[in-house]
Tab-separated table of N, CA and C in Angstrom:
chain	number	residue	atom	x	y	z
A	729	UNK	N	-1.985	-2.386	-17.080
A	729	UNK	CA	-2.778	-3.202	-16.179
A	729	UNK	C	-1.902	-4.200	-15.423
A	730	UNK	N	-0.706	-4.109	-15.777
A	730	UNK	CA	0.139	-5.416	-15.266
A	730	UNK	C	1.102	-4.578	-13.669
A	731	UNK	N	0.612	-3.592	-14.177
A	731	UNK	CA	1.409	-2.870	-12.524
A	731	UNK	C	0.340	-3.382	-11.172
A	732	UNK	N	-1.139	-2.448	-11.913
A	732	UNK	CA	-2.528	-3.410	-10.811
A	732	UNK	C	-2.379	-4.419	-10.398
A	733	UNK	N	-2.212	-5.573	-11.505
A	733	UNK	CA	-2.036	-6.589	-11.139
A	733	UNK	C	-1.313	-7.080	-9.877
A	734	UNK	N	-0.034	-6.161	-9.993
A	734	UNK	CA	0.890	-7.011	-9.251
A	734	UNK	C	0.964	-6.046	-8.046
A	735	UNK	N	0.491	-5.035	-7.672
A	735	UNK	CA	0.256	-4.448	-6.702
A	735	UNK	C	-0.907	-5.147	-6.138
A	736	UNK	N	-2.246	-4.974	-7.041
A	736	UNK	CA	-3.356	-6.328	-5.885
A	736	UNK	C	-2.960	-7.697	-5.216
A	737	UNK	N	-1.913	-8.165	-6.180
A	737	UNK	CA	-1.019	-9.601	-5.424
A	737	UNK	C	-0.299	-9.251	-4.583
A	738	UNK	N	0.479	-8.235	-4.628
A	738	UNK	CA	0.988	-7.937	-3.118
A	738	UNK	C	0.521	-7.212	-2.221
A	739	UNK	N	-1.154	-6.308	-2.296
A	739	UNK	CA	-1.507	-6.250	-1.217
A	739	UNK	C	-2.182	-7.450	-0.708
A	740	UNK	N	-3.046	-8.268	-0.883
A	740	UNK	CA	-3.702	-9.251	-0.614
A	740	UNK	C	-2.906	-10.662	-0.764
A	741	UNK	N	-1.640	-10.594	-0.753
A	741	UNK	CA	-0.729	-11.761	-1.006
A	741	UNK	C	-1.286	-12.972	-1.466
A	742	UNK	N	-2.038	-12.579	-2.975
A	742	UNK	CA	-2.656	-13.364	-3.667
A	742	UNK	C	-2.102	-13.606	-4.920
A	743	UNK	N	-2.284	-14.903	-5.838
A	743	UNK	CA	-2.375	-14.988	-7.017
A	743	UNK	C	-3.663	-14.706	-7.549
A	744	UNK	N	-3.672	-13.564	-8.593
A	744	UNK	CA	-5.167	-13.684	-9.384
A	744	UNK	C	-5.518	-14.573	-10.154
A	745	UNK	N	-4.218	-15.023	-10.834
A	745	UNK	CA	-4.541	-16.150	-12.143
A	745	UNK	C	-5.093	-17.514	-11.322
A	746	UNK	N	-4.935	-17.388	-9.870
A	746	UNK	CA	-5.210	-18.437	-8.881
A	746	UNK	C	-6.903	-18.729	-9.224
A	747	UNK	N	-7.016	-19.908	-9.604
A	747	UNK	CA	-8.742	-20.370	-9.659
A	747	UNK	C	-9.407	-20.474	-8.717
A	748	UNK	N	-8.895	-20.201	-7.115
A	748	UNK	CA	-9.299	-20.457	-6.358
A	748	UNK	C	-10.387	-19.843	-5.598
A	749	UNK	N	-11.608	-20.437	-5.027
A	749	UNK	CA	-12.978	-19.278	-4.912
A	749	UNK	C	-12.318	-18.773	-3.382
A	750	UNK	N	-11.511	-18.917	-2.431
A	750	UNK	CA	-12.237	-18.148	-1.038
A	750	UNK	C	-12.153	-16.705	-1.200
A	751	UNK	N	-12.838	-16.183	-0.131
A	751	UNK	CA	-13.137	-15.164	-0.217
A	751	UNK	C	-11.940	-14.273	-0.897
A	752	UNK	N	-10.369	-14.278	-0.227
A	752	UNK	CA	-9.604	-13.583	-0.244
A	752	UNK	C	-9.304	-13.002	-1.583
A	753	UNK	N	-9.420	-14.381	-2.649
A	753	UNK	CA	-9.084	-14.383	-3.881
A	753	UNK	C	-10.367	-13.611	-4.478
A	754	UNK	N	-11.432	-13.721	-4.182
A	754	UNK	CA	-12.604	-13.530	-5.390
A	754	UNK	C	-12.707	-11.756	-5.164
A	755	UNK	N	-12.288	-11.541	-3.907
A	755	UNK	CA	-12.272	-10.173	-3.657
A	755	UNK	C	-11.261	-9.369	-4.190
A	756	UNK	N	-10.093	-9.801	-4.348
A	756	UNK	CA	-9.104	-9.357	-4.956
A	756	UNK	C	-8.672	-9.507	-5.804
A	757	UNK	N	-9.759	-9.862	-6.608
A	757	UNK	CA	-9.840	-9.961	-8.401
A	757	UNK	C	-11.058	-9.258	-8.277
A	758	UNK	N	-11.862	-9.059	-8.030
A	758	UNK	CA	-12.780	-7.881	-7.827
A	758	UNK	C	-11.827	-6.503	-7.655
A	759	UNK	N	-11.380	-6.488	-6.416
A	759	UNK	CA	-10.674	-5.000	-6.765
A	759	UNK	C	-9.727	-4.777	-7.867
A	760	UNK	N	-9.185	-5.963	-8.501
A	760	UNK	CA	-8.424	-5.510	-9.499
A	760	UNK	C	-9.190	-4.572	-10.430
A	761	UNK	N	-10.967	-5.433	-11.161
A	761	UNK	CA	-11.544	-5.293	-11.955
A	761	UNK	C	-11.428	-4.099	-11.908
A	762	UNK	N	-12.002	-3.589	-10.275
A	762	UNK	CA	-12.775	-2.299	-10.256
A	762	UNK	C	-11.765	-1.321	-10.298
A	763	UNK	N	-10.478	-0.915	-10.364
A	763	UNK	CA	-9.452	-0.409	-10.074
A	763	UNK	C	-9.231	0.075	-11.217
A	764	UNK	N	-9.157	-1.017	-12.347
A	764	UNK	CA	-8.980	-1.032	-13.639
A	764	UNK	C	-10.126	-0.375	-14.229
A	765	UNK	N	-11.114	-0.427	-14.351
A	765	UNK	CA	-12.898	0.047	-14.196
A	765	UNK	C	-12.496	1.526	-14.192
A	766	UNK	N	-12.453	1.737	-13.090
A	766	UNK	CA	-12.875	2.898	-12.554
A	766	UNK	C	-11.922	4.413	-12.326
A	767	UNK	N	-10.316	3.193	-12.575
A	767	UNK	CA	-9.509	4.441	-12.240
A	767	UNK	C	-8.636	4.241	-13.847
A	768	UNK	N	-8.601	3.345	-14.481
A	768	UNK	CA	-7.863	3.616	-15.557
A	768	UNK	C	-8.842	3.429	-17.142
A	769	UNK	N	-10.062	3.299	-16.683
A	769	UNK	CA	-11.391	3.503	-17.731
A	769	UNK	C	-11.007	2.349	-18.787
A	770	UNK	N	-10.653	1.273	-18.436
A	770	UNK	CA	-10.199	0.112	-19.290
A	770	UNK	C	-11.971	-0.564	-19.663
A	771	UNK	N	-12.211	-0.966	-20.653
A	771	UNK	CA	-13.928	-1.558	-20.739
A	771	UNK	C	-13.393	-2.915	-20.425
A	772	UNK	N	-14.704	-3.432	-19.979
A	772	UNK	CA	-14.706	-4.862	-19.353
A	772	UNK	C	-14.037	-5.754	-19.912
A	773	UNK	N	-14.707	-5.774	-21.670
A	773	UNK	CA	-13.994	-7.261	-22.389
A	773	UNK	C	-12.448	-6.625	-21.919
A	774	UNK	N	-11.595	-5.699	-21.882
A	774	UNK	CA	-10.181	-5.727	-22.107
A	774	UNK	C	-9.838	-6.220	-20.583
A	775	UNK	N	-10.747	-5.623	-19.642
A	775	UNK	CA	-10.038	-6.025	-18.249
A	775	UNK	C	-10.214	-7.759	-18.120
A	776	UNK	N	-11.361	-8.197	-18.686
A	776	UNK	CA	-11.449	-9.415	-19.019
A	776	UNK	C	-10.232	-10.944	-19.469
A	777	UNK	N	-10.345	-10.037	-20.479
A	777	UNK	CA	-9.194	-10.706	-21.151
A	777	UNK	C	-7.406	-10.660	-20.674
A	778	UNK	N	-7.468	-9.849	-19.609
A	778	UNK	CA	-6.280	-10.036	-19.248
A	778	UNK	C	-6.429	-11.023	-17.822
A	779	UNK	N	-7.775	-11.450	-18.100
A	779	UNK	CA	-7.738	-12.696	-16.446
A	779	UNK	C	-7.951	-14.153	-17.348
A	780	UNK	N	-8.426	-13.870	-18.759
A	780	UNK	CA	-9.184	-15.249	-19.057
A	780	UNK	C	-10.334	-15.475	-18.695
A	781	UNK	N	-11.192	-14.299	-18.253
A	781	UNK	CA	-12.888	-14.464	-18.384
A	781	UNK	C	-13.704	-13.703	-18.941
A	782	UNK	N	-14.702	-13.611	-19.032
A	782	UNK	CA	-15.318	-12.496	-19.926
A	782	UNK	C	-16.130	-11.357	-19.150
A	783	UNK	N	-16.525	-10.699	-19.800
A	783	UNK	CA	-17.054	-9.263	-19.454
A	783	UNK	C	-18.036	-9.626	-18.053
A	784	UNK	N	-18.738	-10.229	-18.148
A	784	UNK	CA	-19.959	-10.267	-17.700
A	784	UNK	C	-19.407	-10.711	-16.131
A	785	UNK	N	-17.872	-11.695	-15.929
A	785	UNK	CA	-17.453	-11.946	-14.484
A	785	UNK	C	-17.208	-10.591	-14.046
A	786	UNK	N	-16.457	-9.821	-15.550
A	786	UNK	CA	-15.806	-8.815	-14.530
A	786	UNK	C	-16.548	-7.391	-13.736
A	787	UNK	N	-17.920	-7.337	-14.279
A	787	UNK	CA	-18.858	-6.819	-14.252
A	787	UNK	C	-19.741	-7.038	-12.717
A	788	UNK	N	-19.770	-8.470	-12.552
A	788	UNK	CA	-20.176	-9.194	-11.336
A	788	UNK	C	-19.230	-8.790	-9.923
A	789	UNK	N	-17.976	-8.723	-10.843
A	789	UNK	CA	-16.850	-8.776	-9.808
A	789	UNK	C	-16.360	-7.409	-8.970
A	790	UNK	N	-16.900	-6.365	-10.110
A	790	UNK	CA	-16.955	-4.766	-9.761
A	790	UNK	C	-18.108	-4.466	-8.626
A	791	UNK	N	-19.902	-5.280	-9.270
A	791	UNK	CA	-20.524	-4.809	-8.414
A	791	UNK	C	-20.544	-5.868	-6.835
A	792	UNK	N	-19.940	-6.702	-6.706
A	792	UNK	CA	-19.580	-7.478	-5.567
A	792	UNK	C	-19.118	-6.249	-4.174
A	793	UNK	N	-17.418	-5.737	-5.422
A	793	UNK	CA	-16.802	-5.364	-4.323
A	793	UNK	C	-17.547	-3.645	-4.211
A	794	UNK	N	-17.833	-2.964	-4.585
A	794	UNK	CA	-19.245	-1.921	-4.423
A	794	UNK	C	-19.708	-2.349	-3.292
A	795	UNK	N	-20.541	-3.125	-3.353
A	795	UNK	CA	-21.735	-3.784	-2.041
A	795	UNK	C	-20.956	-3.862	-1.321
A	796	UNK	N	-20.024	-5.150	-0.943
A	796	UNK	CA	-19.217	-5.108	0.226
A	796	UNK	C	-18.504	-3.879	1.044
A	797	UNK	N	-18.050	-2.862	-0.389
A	797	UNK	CA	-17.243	-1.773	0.757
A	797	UNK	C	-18.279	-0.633	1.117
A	798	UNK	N	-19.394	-0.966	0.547
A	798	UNK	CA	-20.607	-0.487	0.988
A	798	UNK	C	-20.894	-0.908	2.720
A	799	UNK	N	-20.616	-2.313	2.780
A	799	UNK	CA	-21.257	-2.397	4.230
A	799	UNK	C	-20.162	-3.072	5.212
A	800	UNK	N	-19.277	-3.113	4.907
A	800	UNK	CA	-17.881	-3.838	5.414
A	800	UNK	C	-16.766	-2.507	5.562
A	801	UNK	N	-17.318	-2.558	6.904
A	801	UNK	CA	-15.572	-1.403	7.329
A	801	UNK	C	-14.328	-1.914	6.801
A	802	UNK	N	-13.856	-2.852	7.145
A	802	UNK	CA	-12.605	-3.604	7.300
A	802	UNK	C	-12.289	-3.519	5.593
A	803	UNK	N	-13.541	-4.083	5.077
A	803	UNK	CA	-13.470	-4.890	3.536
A	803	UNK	C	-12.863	-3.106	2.596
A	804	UNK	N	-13.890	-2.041	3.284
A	804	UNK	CA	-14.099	-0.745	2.928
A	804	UNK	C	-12.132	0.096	2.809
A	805	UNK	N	-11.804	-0.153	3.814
A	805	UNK	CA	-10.474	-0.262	4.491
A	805	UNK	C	-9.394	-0.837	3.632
A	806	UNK	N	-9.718	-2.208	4.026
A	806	UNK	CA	-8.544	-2.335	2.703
A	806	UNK	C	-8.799	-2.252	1.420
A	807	UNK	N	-9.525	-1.573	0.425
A	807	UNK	CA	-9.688	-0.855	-0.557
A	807	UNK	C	-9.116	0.062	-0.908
A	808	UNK	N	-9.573	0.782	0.180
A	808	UNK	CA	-8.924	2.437	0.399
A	808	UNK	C	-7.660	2.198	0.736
A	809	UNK	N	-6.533	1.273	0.740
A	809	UNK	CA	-5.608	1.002	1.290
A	809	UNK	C	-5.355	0.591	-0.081
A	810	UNK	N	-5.590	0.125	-0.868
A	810	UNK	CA	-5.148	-0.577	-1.914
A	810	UNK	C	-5.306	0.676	-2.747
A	811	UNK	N	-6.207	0.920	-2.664
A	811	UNK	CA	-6.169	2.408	-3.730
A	811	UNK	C	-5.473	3.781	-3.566
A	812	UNK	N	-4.827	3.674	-2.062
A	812	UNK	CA	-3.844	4.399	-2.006
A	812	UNK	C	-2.463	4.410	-2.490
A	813	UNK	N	-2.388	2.601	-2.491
A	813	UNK	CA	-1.106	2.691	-3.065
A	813	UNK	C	-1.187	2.607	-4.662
A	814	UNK	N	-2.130	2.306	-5.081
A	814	UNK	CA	-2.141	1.843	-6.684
A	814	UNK	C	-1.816	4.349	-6.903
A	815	UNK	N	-2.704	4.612	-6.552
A	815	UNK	CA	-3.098	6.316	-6.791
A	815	UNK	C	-1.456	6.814	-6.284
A	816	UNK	N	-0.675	6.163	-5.010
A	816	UNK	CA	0.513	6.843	-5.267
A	816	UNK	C	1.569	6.319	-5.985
A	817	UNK	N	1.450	4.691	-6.576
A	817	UNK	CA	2.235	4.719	-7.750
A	817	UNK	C	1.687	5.481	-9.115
A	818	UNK	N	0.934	5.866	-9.426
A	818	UNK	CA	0.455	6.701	-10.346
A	818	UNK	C	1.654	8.418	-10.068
A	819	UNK	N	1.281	8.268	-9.202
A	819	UNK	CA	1.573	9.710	-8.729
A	819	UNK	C	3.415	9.838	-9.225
A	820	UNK	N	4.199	8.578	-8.691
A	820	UNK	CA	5.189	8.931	-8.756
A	820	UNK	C	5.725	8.506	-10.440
A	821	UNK	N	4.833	7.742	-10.904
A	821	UNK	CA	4.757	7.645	-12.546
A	821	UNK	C	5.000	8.665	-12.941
A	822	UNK	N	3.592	9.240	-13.353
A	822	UNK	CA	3.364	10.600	-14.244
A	822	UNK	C	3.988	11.779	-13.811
A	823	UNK	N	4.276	11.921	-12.230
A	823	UNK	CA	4.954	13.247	-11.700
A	823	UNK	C	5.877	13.431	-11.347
A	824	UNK	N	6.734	12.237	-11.508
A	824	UNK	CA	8.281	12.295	-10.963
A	824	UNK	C	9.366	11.655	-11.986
A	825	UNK	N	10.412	12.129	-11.909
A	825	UNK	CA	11.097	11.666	-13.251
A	825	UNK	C	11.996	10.709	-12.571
A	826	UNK	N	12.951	10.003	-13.068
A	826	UNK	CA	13.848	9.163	-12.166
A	826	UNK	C	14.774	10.085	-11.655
A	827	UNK	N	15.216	11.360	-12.194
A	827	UNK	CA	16.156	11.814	-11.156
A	827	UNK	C	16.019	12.539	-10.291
A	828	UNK	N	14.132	13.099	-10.363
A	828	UNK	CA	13.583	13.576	-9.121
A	828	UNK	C	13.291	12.624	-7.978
A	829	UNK	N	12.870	11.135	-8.484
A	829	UNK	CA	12.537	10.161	-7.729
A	829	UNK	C	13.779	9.456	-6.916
A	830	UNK	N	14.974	9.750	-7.448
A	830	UNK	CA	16.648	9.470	-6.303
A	830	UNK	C	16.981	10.091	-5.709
A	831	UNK	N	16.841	11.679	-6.364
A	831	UNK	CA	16.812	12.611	-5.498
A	831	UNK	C	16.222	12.476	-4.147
A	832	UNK	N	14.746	12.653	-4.330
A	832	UNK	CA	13.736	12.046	-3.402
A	832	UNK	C	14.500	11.058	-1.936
A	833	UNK	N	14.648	10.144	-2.856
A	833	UNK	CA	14.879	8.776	-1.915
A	833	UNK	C	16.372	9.383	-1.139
A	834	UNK	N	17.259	9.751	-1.846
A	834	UNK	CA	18.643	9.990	-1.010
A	834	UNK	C	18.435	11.311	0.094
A	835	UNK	N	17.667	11.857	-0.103
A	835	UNK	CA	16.934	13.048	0.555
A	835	UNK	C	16.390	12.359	1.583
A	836	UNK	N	15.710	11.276	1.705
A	836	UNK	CA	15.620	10.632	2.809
A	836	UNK	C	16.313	9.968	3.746
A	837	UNK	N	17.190	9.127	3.052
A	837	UNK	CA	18.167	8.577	3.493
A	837	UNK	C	19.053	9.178	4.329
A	838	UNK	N	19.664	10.582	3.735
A	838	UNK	CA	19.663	11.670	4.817
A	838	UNK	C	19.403	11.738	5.614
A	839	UNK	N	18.001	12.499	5.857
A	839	UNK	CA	17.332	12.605	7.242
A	839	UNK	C	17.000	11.732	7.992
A	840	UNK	N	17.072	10.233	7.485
A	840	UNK	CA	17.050	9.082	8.275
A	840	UNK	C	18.705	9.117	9.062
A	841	UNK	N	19.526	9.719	8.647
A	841	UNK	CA	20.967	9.567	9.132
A	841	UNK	C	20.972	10.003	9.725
A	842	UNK	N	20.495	11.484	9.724
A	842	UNK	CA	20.192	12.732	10.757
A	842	UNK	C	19.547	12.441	11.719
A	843	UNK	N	18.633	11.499	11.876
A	843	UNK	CA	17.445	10.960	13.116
A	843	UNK	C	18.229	10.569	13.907
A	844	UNK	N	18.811	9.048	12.889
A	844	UNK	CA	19.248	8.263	14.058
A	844	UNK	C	20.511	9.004	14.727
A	845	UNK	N	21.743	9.834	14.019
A	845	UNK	CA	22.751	10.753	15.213
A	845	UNK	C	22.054	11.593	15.998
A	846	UNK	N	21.094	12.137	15.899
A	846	UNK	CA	19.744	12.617	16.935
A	846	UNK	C	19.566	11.609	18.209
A	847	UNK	N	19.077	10.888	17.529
A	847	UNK	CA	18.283	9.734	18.768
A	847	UNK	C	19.918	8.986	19.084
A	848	UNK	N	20.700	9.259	18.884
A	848	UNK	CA	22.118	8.615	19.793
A	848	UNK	C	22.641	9.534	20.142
A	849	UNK	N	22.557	10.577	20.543
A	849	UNK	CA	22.694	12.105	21.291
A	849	UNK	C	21.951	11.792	22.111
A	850	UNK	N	20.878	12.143	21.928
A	850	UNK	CA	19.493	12.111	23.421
A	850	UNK	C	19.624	10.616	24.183
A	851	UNK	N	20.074	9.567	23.202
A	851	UNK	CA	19.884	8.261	24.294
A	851	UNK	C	21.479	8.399	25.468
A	852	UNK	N	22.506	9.094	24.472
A	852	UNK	CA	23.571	9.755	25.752
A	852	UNK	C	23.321	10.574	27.141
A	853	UNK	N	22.376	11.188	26.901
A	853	UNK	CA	21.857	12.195	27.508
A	853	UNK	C	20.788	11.614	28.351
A	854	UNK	N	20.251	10.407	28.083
A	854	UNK	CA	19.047	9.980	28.752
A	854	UNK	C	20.311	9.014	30.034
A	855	UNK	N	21.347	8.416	29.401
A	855	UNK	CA	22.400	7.747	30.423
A	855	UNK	C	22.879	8.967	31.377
A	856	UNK	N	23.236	9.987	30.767
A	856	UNK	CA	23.816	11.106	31.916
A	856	UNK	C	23.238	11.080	32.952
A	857	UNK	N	21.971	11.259	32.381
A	857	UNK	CA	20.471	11.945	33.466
A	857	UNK	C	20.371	10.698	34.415
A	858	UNK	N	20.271	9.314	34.082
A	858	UNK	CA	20.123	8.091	34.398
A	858	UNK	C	21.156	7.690	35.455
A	859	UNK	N	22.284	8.040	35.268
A	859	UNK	CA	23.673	7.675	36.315
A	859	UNK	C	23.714	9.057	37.268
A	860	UNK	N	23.283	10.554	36.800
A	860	UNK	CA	23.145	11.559	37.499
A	860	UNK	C	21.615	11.049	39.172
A	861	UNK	N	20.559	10.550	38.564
A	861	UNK	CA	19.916	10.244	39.151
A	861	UNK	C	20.380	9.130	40.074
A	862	UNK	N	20.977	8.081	39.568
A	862	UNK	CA	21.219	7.333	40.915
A	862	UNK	C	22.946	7.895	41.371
A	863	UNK	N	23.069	8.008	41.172
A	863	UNK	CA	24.312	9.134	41.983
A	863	UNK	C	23.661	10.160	43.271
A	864	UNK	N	22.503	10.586	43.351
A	864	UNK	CA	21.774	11.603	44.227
A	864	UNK	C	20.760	10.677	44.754
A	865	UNK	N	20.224	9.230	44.489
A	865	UNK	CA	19.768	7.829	45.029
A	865	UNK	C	21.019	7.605	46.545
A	866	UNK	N	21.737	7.751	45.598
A	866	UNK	CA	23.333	7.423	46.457
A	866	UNK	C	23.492	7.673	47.853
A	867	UNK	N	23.649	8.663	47.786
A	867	UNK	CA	23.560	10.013	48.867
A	867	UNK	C	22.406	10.112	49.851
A	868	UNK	N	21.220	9.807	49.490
A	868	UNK	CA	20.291	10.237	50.078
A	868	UNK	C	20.194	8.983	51.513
């Protein structure tokens, strides 16, 4: 639960342990709840007890954010945004090992190398075309 945690604080650049009611916060201790709820089947008192309140907030706090992404695009949105990333750190948890996961990354790094000598080829080529064109400006 301490990965949730700290993924809901950095999508919503919140503290949860924060007491604070505005919206930003009460919602994003709501999605923690429900995250925890719903995608890792934790029961209330335990999701509870890792905020310092009891069942019955976190219960409140699940069916809050329900309703809202019920009728709130935006609210709906960043949910599904939050639950994308919580579902693809899962993903690279359970399905990737660390030396598939460097692999991975240097595999990118790569083709990021490969782009950019790409895109500094064509931006040569965009000067050719560029000095070719006013060269025949020239003339005319």
């Amino acid at each position: 639960m301490k990965k949730i945690r700290k993924i809901v604080e950095k999508h919503f650049k919140v503290n949860l342990a924060s007491k604070d009611r505005k919206f930003i916060h009460v919602f994003a201790r709501g999605c923690y709840y429900k995250i925890c709820r719903d995608v890792e089947k934790h029961s209330y008192q335990k999701i509870a007890d890792t905020m310092g309140k009891n069942h019955a907030t976190v219960l409140h706090g699940i069916k809050m954010v329900k309703n809202l992404t019920e009728t709130d695009k935006e609210l709906k949105h960043s949910y599904q945004m939050l639950l994308n990333k919580f579902n693809y750190y899962n993903k690279i948890k359970h399905e990737m090992s660390l030396t598939e996961l460097l692999t991975a990354y240097n595999k990118l790094l790569i083709e990021c190398d490969e782009k950019d000598i790409l895109i500094e080829k064509l931006n040569l080529k965009i000067k050719e075309l560029e000095k070719a064109i006013d060269t025949i400006y020239e003339y005319d």
